PDB file of C-alpha atoms in Angstrom:
ATOM      1  CA  GLN A   1       8.784 -15.968  25.675  1.00 80.00           C
ATOM      2  CA  VAL A   2       5.263 -16.932  26.604  1.00 88.00           C
ATOM      3  CA  GLN A   3       3.820 -19.984  24.891  1.00 92.00           C
ATOM      4  CA  LEU A   4       0.231 -21.128  25.114  1.00 94.00           C
ATOM      5  CA  GLN A   5      -1.048 -24.644  24.607  1.00 95.00           C
ATOM      6  CA  GLN A   6      -4.758 -25.306  24.451  1.00 96.00           C
ATOM      7  CA  TRP A   7      -6.935 -28.388  24.412  1.00 97.00           C
ATOM      8  CA  GLY A   8     -10.534 -29.515  24.686  1.00 97.00           C
ATOM      9  CA  ALA A   9     -13.331 -31.334  22.904  1.00 94.00           C
ATOM     10  CA  GLY A  10     -13.478 -30.604  19.202  1.00 94.00           C
ATOM     11  CA  LEU A  11     -16.961 -31.926  18.469  1.00 97.00           C
ATOM     12  CA  LEU A  12     -20.082 -31.027  20.406  1.00 97.00           C
ATOM     13  CA  LYS A  13     -23.818 -31.517  20.003  1.00 98.00           C
ATOM     14  CA  PRO A  14     -26.244 -28.592  20.213  1.00 97.00           C
ATOM     15  CA  SER A  15     -27.093 -27.559  23.783  1.00 97.00           C
ATOM     16  CA  GLU A  16     -23.861 -29.006  25.201  1.00 98.00           C
ATOM     17  CA  THR A  17     -21.210 -26.956  26.990  1.00 98.00           C
ATOM     18  CA  LEU A  18     -17.953 -26.101  25.273  1.00 98.00           C
ATOM     19  CA  SER A  19     -14.952 -26.385  27.570  1.00 98.00           C
ATOM     20  CA  LEU A  20     -11.409 -25.458  26.552  1.00 98.00           C
ATOM     21  CA  THR A  21      -8.301 -25.118  28.682  1.00 98.00           C
ATOM     22  CA  CYS A  22      -5.119 -23.188  27.972  1.00 96.00           C
ATOM     23  CA  ALA A  23      -1.783 -23.747  29.684  1.00 95.00           C
ATOM     24  CA  VAL A  24       0.798 -20.985  29.937  1.00 92.00           C
ATOM     25  CA  TYR A  25       4.500 -21.678  29.636  1.00 92.00           C
ATOM     26  CA  GLY A  26       7.153 -19.047  30.295  1.00 87.00           C
ATOM     27  CA  GLY A  27       6.719 -15.475  31.424  1.00 79.00           C
ATOM     28  CA  SER A  28       5.096 -14.258  34.590  1.00 78.00           C
ATOM     29  CA  PHE A  29       1.592 -15.598  34.996  1.00 75.00           C
ATOM     30  CA  SER A  30       0.432 -12.534  36.909  1.00 77.00           C
ATOM     31  CA  ASP A  31       1.508 -10.017  34.266  1.00 79.00           C
ATOM     32  CA  TYR A  32      -1.413 -10.485  31.892  1.00 84.00           C
ATOM     33  CA  TYR A  33      -5.072 -10.837  31.307  1.00 91.00           C
ATOM     34  CA  TRP A  34      -5.960 -14.288  29.993  1.00 93.00           C
ATOM     35  CA  SER A  35      -8.256 -14.092  27.007  1.00 95.00           C
ATOM     36  CA  TRP A  36     -10.344 -16.135  24.616  1.00 97.00           C
ATOM     37  CA  ILE A  37     -11.049 -15.234  20.994  1.00 97.00           C
ATOM     38  CA  ARG A  38     -12.820 -17.157  18.273  1.00 96.00           C
ATOM     39  CA  GLN A  39     -13.095 -17.175  14.490  1.00 92.00           C
ATOM     40  CA  PRO A  40     -16.040 -18.877  12.748  1.00 92.00           C
ATOM     41  CA  PRO A  41     -15.173 -20.478   9.407  1.00 91.00           C
ATOM     42  CA  GLY A  42     -14.855 -17.816   6.744  1.00 86.00           C
ATOM     43  CA  LYS A  43     -15.579 -15.016   9.197  1.00 87.00           C
ATOM     44  CA  GLY A  44     -13.655 -12.524  11.283  1.00 86.00           C
ATOM     45  CA  LEU A  45     -12.264 -12.770  14.767  1.00 90.00           C
ATOM     46  CA  GLU A  46     -14.484 -12.178  17.790  1.00 94.00           C
ATOM     47  CA  TRP A  47     -13.253 -11.355  21.273  1.00 94.00           C
ATOM     48  CA  ILE A  48     -15.000 -13.557  23.852  1.00 96.00           C
ATOM     49  CA  GLY A  49     -13.668 -12.413  27.200  1.00 95.00           C
ATOM     50  CA  GLU A  50     -10.805 -12.342  29.678  1.00 94.00           C
ATOM     51  CA  ILE A  51      -9.796 -13.007  33.260  1.00 92.00           C
ATOM     52  CA  ASN A  52      -6.895 -11.691  35.296  1.00 87.00           C
ATOM     53  CA  ASN A  53      -4.807 -13.231  38.008  1.00 81.00           C
ATOM     54  CA  SER A  54      -7.184 -12.083  40.734  1.00 84.00           C
ATOM     55  CA  GLY A  55     -10.204 -13.580  38.981  1.00 86.00           C
ATOM     56  CA  SER A  56     -11.669 -10.357  37.639  1.00 89.00           C
ATOM     57  CA  THR A  57     -13.472 -10.971  34.342  1.00 92.00           C
ATOM     58  CA  ASN A  58     -14.737  -9.059  31.315  1.00 92.00           C
ATOM     59  CA  PHE A  59     -16.987 -10.603  28.675  1.00 94.00           C
ATOM     60  CA  SER A  60     -18.342  -9.697  25.272  1.00 93.00           C
ATOM     61  CA  PRO A  61     -21.889  -8.386  25.775  1.00 91.00           C
ATOM     62  CA  SER A  62     -23.167 -10.715  23.044  1.00 92.00           C
ATOM     63  CA  LEU A  63     -21.873 -13.836  24.818  1.00 95.00           C
ATOM     64  CA  LYS A  64     -21.959 -12.754  28.437  1.00 95.00           C
ATOM     65  CA  SER A  65     -25.008 -14.817  29.393  1.00 96.00           C
ATOM     66  CA  ARG A  66     -23.370 -18.092  28.271  1.00 98.00           C
ATOM     67  CA  VAL A  67     -19.659 -17.581  29.037  1.00 98.00           C
ATOM     68  CA  SER A  68     -17.522 -18.231  32.051  1.00 97.00           C
ATOM     69  CA  ILE A  69     -13.751 -18.106  32.364  1.00 96.00           C
ATOM     70  CA  SER A  70     -11.823 -19.465  35.303  1.00 94.00           C
ATOM     71  CA  VAL A  71      -8.150 -19.530  36.206  1.00 91.00           C
ATOM     72  CA  ASP A  72      -5.981 -21.977  38.120  1.00 90.00           C
ATOM     73  CA  THR A  73      -2.896 -20.026  39.086  1.00 86.00           C
ATOM     74  CA  SER A  74      -1.181 -23.051  40.642  1.00 89.00           C
ATOM     75  CA  GLN A  75      -1.322 -24.885  37.319  1.00 91.00           C
ATOM     76  CA  LYS A  76      -0.916 -21.735  35.189  1.00 90.00           C
ATOM     77  CA  GLN A  77      -4.044 -22.656  33.278  1.00 93.00           C
ATOM     78  CA  PHE A  78      -7.284 -20.935  32.406  1.00 94.00           C
ATOM     79  CA  THR A  79     -10.524 -22.402  31.127  1.00 97.00           C
ATOM     80  CA  LEU A  80     -13.345 -21.239  28.886  1.00 98.00           C
ATOM     81  CA  ASN A  81     -16.842 -22.590  29.281  1.00 98.00           C
ATOM     82  CA  LEU A  82     -19.570 -21.695  26.791  1.00 98.00           C
ATOM     83  CA  SER A  83     -22.979 -23.161  27.518  1.00 97.00           C
ATOM     84  CA  SER A  84     -25.905 -24.084  25.283  1.00 98.00           C
ATOM     85  CA  VAL A  85     -23.851 -24.167  22.111  1.00 98.00           C
ATOM     86  CA  THR A  86     -25.415 -24.058  18.658  1.00 98.00           C
ATOM     87  CA  ALA A  87     -24.024 -24.370  15.152  1.00 97.00           C
ATOM     88  CA  ALA A  88     -23.280 -20.648  15.290  1.00 96.00           C
ATOM     89  CA  ASP A  89     -20.630 -21.379  17.905  1.00 98.00           C
ATOM     90  CA  THR A  90     -18.626 -23.480  15.447  1.00 98.00           C
ATOM     91  CA  ALA A  91     -15.272 -21.726  15.228  1.00 97.00           C
ATOM     92  CA  VAL A  92     -11.561 -21.881  15.793  1.00 96.00           C
ATOM     93  CA  TYR A  93     -11.058 -20.876  19.405  1.00 98.00           C
ATOM     94  CA  TYR A  94      -7.835 -19.178  20.478  1.00 97.00           C
ATOM     95  CA  CYS A  95      -6.505 -18.525  23.936  1.00 97.00           C
ATOM     96  CA  ALA A  96      -4.291 -15.480  24.326  1.00 96.00           C
ATOM     97  CA  THR A  97      -2.526 -13.192  26.755  1.00 93.00           C
ATOM     98  CA  ALA A  98      -3.402  -9.528  26.864  1.00 92.00           C
ATOM     99  CA  SER A  99      -2.297  -6.318  28.503  1.00 89.00           C
ATOM    100  CA  ASP A 100      -4.904  -3.680  29.307  1.00 87.00           C
ATOM    101  CA  THR A 101      -5.013  -2.643  25.651  1.00 92.00           C
ATOM    102  CA  THR A 102      -3.258  -5.234  23.488  1.00 94.00           C
ATOM    103  CA  ILE A 103      -3.582  -8.937  22.784  1.00 95.00           C
ATOM    104  CA  VAL A 104       0.004 -10.102  22.950  1.00 94.00           C
ATOM    105  CA  ASN A 105       0.471 -13.868  22.593  1.00 93.00           C
ATOM    106  CA  TRP A 106      -1.831 -16.388  20.950  1.00 95.00           C
ATOM    107  CA  GLY A 107      -2.314 -20.104  21.240  1.00 94.00           C
ATOM    108  CA  GLN A 108      -2.364 -22.263  18.146  1.00 93.00           C
ATOM    109  CA  GLY A 109      -6.152 -22.430  18.005  1.00 95.00           C
ATOM    110  CA  ILE A 110      -8.535 -25.363  18.180  1.00 97.00           C
ATOM    111  CA  LEU A 111     -11.482 -26.023  15.889  1.00 97.00           C
ATOM    112  CA  VAL A 112     -14.703 -26.696  17.741  1.00 98.00           C
ATOM    113  CA  THR A 113     -17.573 -28.002  15.645  1.00 98.00           C
ATOM    114  CA  VAL A 114     -21.167 -28.076  16.863  1.00 98.00           C
ATOM    115  CA  SER A 115     -23.245 -30.603  14.978  1.00 97.00           C
ATOM    116  CA  SER A 116     -26.024 -33.023  15.734  1.00 95.00           C
TER     117      SER A 116
ATOM    118  CA  GLN B   1     -19.440  -3.460  17.822  1.00 70.00           C
ATOM    119  CA  SER B   2     -18.802  -4.036  14.096  1.00 83.00           C
ATOM    120  CA  ALA B   3     -15.630  -5.500  12.676  1.00 91.00           C
ATOM    121  CA  LEU B   4     -12.951  -3.164  11.422  1.00 96.00           C
ATOM    122  CA  THR B   5     -12.762  -2.996   7.638  1.00 97.00           C
ATOM    123  CA  GLN B   6      -9.667  -4.197   5.814  1.00 97.00           C
ATOM    124  CA  PRO B   7      -9.061  -4.873   2.116  1.00 97.00           C
ATOM    125  CA  ARG B   8      -9.442  -8.541   1.316  1.00 96.00           C
ATOM    126  CA  SER B   9      -6.043  -8.743  -0.368  1.00 97.00           C
ATOM    127  CA  VAL B  10      -2.989  -6.746  -1.350  1.00 98.00           C
ATOM    128  CA  SER B  11       0.036  -7.812  -3.352  1.00 97.00           C
ATOM    129  CA  GLY B  12       3.497  -6.614  -4.249  1.00 97.00           C
ATOM    130  CA  SER B  13       6.768  -7.734  -5.717  1.00 97.00           C
ATOM    131  CA  PRO B  14       9.816  -8.438  -3.574  1.00 97.00           C
ATOM    132  CA  GLY B  15      11.388  -5.189  -2.430  1.00 97.00           C
ATOM    133  CA  GLN B  16       8.236  -3.156  -2.923  1.00 97.00           C
ATOM    134  CA  SER B  17       6.060  -1.642  -0.210  1.00 97.00           C
ATOM    135  CA  VAL B  18       2.462  -2.499   0.555  1.00 97.00           C
ATOM    136  CA  THR B  19       0.034  -0.755   2.877  1.00 98.00           C
ATOM    137  CA  ILE B  20      -2.992  -2.325   4.552  1.00 98.00           C
ATOM    138  CA  SER B  21      -5.762  -0.095   5.852  1.00 98.00           C
ATOM    139  CA  CYS B  22      -7.987  -0.764   8.853  1.00 98.00           C
ATOM    140  CA  THR B  23     -11.075   1.427   9.145  1.00 98.00           C
ATOM    141  CA  GLY B  24     -13.184   1.654  12.250  1.00 97.00           C
ATOM    142  CA  THR B  25     -15.111   4.321  14.100  1.00 95.00           C
ATOM    143  CA  SER B  26     -14.581   6.939  16.764  1.00 94.00           C
ATOM    144  CA  SER B  27     -15.520   4.253  19.317  1.00 93.00           C
ATOM    145  CA  ASP B  28     -12.524   2.105  18.523  1.00 94.00           C
ATOM    146  CA  VAL B  29      -9.708   3.063  16.110  1.00 96.00           C
ATOM    147  CA  GLY B  30     -10.417   6.774  16.262  1.00 96.00           C
ATOM    148  CA  GLY B  31     -10.962   6.864  19.990  1.00 94.00           C
ATOM    149  CA  TYR B  32      -7.807   5.210  21.255  1.00 95.00           C
ATOM    150  CA  ASN B  33      -4.168   4.905  20.283  1.00 97.00           C
ATOM    151  CA  TYR B  34      -4.332   1.175  20.874  1.00 97.00           C
ATOM    152  CA  VAL B  35      -4.307  -0.399  17.432  1.00 98.00           C
ATOM    153  CA  SER B  36      -2.338  -3.598  16.970  1.00 98.00           C
ATOM    154  CA  TRP B  37      -1.480  -5.672  13.928  1.00 98.00           C
ATOM    155  CA  TYR B  38      -0.943  -9.421  13.656  1.00 97.00           C
ATOM    156  CA  GLN B  39       0.646 -11.698  11.086  1.00 96.00           C
ATOM    157  CA  GLN B  40      -0.705 -15.198  10.632  1.00 92.00           C
ATOM    158  CA  HIS B  41       0.822 -17.870   8.433  1.00 93.00           C
ATOM    159  CA  PRO B  42      -1.366 -20.867   7.521  1.00 89.00           C
ATOM    160  CA  ALA B  43      -2.044 -23.158  10.462  1.00 85.00           C
ATOM    161  CA  LYS B  44       0.076 -20.978  12.742  1.00 88.00           C
ATOM    162  CA  ALA B  45      -0.782 -18.821  15.728  1.00 89.00           C
ATOM    163  CA  PRO B  46      -1.100 -15.093  15.049  1.00 92.00           C
ATOM    164  CA  LYS B  47       2.005 -13.051  15.848  1.00 95.00           C
ATOM    165  CA  LEU B  48       1.975  -9.499  17.203  1.00 97.00           C
ATOM    166  CA  MET B  49       3.758  -7.192  14.754  1.00 98.00           C
ATOM    167  CA  ILE B  50       2.670  -3.689  15.841  1.00 98.00           C
ATOM    168  CA  TYR B  51       1.019  -2.380  19.007  1.00 98.00           C
ATOM    169  CA  ASP B  52      -0.091   1.041  20.246  1.00 97.00           C
ATOM    170  CA  VAL B  53      -0.464   2.115  16.580  1.00 97.00           C
ATOM    171  CA  ASN B  54       3.229   2.270  15.738  1.00 97.00           C
ATOM    172  CA  LYS B  55       5.360   0.340  18.245  1.00 98.00           C
ATOM    173  CA  ARG B  56       7.207  -2.830  17.297  1.00 98.00           C
ATOM    174  CA  PRO B  57       7.771  -5.680  19.746  1.00 95.00           C
ATOM    175  CA  SER B  58      11.313  -6.889  20.101  1.00 94.00           C
ATOM    176  CA  GLY B  59      12.332  -9.043  17.162  1.00 94.00           C
ATOM    177  CA  VAL B  60       9.922  -7.604  14.602  1.00 97.00           C
ATOM    178  CA  PRO B  61      11.822  -6.196  11.613  1.00 96.00           C
ATOM    179  CA  ASP B  62      11.689  -2.432  11.134  1.00 96.00           C
ATOM    180  CA  ARG B  63      10.256  -3.094   7.655  1.00 97.00           C
ATOM    181  CA  PHE B  64       6.930  -3.207   9.470  1.00 98.00           C
ATOM    182  CA  SER B  65       5.478   0.141  10.504  1.00 98.00           C
ATOM    183  CA  GLY B  66       2.127   1.410  11.684  1.00 98.00           C
ATOM    184  CA  SER B  67       0.263   4.690  11.611  1.00 98.00           C
ATOM    185  CA  LYS B  68      -3.188   6.129  12.208  1.00 98.00           C
ATOM    186  CA  SER B  69      -5.240   9.016  10.920  1.00 97.00           C
ATOM    187  CA  GLY B  70      -8.701   9.580  12.302  1.00 97.00           C
ATOM    188  CA  ASN B  71     -10.671   6.350  12.223  1.00 97.00           C
ATOM    189  CA  THR B  72      -8.230   4.552   9.906  1.00 98.00           C
ATOM    190  CA  ALA B  73      -5.054   2.770  10.895  1.00 98.00           C
ATOM    191  CA  SER B  74      -2.480   1.440   8.451  1.00 98.00           C
ATOM    192  CA  LEU B  75       0.247  -1.171   8.369  1.00 98.00           C
ATOM    193  CA  THR B  76       3.060  -0.696   5.876  1.00 98.00           C
ATOM    194  CA  ILE B  77       5.481  -3.435   4.921  1.00 98.00           C
ATOM    195  CA  SER B  78       8.548  -1.996   3.221  1.00 97.00           C
ATOM    196  CA  GLY B  79      11.060  -4.060   1.293  1.00 96.00           C
ATOM    197  CA  LEU B  80       8.590  -6.896   0.874  1.00 97.00           C
ATOM    198  CA  GLN B  81      10.048 -10.368   1.332  1.00 97.00           C
ATOM    199  CA  ALA B  82       8.737 -13.810   0.452  1.00 97.00           C
ATOM    200  CA  GLU B  83       8.247 -14.699   4.112  1.00 96.00           C
ATOM    201  CA  ASP B  84       5.906 -11.727   4.513  1.00 97.00           C
ATOM    202  CA  GLU B  85       3.258 -13.587   2.532  1.00 97.00           C
ATOM    203  CA  ALA B  86       0.582 -14.216   5.156  1.00 96.00           C
ATOM    204  CA  ASP B  87      -2.729 -13.011   6.502  1.00 95.00           C
ATOM    205  CA  TYR B  88      -2.683  -9.775   8.470  1.00 97.00           C
ATOM    206  CA  PHE B  89      -5.374  -8.440  10.740  1.00 96.00           C
ATOM    207  CA  CYS B  90      -5.763  -5.378  12.884  1.00 97.00           C
ATOM    208  CA  CYS B  91      -7.243  -5.059  16.319  1.00 97.00           C
ATOM    209  CA  SER B  92      -8.359  -2.025  18.291  1.00 96.00           C
ATOM    210  CA  TYR B  93      -9.123  -1.522  21.929  1.00 94.00           C
ATOM    211  CA  ALA B  94     -12.760  -0.488  22.087  1.00 92.00           C
ATOM    212  CA  GLY B  95     -13.467   0.519  25.642  1.00 86.00           C
ATOM    213  CA  ASP B  96     -15.110  -0.916  28.689  1.00 75.00           C
ATOM    214  CA  TYR B  97     -17.629  -3.333  27.172  1.00 75.00           C
ATOM    215  CA  THR B  98     -16.349  -5.037  24.049  1.00 79.00           C
ATOM    216  CA  LEU B  99     -12.703  -4.586  24.920  1.00 87.00           C
ATOM    217  CA  PHE B 100     -11.280  -5.608  21.556  1.00 94.00           C
ATOM    218  CA  VAL B 101     -12.597  -5.444  18.013  1.00 95.00           C
ATOM    219  CA  PHE B 102     -10.830  -7.067  15.091  1.00 96.00           C
ATOM    220  CA  GLY B 103     -10.353  -6.351  11.437  1.00 96.00           C
ATOM    221  CA  THR B 104     -11.701  -8.515   8.654  1.00 94.00           C
ATOM    222  CA  GLY B 105      -8.229  -9.636   7.625  1.00 95.00           C
ATOM    223  CA  THR B 106      -6.026  -9.050   4.576  1.00 97.00           C
ATOM    224  CA  LYS B 107      -4.088 -11.613   2.575  1.00 97.00           C
ATOM    225  CA  VAL B 108      -0.694 -10.305   1.481  1.00 98.00           C
ATOM    226  CA  THR B 109       0.704 -11.981  -1.616  1.00 97.00           C
ATOM    227  CA  VAL B 110       4.311 -11.608  -2.683  1.00 97.00           C
ATOM    228  CA  LEU B 111       4.364 -11.841  -6.468  1.00 94.00           C
TER     229      LEU B 111
END
């Protein structure tokens, strides 16, 4: 059973860079895509992007210019960076595993607030 | 890519059945047989309940079933139980650019 544990700064100022890391426990690290998803308060879920074991990435077109995702296979961790944040980036951020067509396992989520 | 449309809430008594709809477009729900459903209890991580429209992961009770017709997918919970009270949301694969699009979420209340 795959479990995901995520951490990172929960309070940012506008223009700063959001950085969250997710550690993977259990399962085979190479079997999945490693994804990030977010949910602004009172709004729906939004897929941010993913990376696979070989470093190949896919990003949401609306966030592509500000997003990067990296993976450390030795540590079984992957990291989301989102630059130039604004209040609109305030959300609960989830890390997750995915197959080609399904998001399978989710982390517990972390609230990131952007406020001056 | 717009969010998939779900009813805000549904309710039922223990033992009854409830069905949650998830309406998209031919670019997502209607275009692929890759609709999944998730259950989320308060302050908990979402849990995969249905994938590929109608497949259940190991450990998910067979009270949960999925289907799809055209651009609308559905999740049915039969024999409703108290522990089924939670938020449910759908997700569809949407192709090469925005890979996944999510539903707006439905709160299931067990009366």
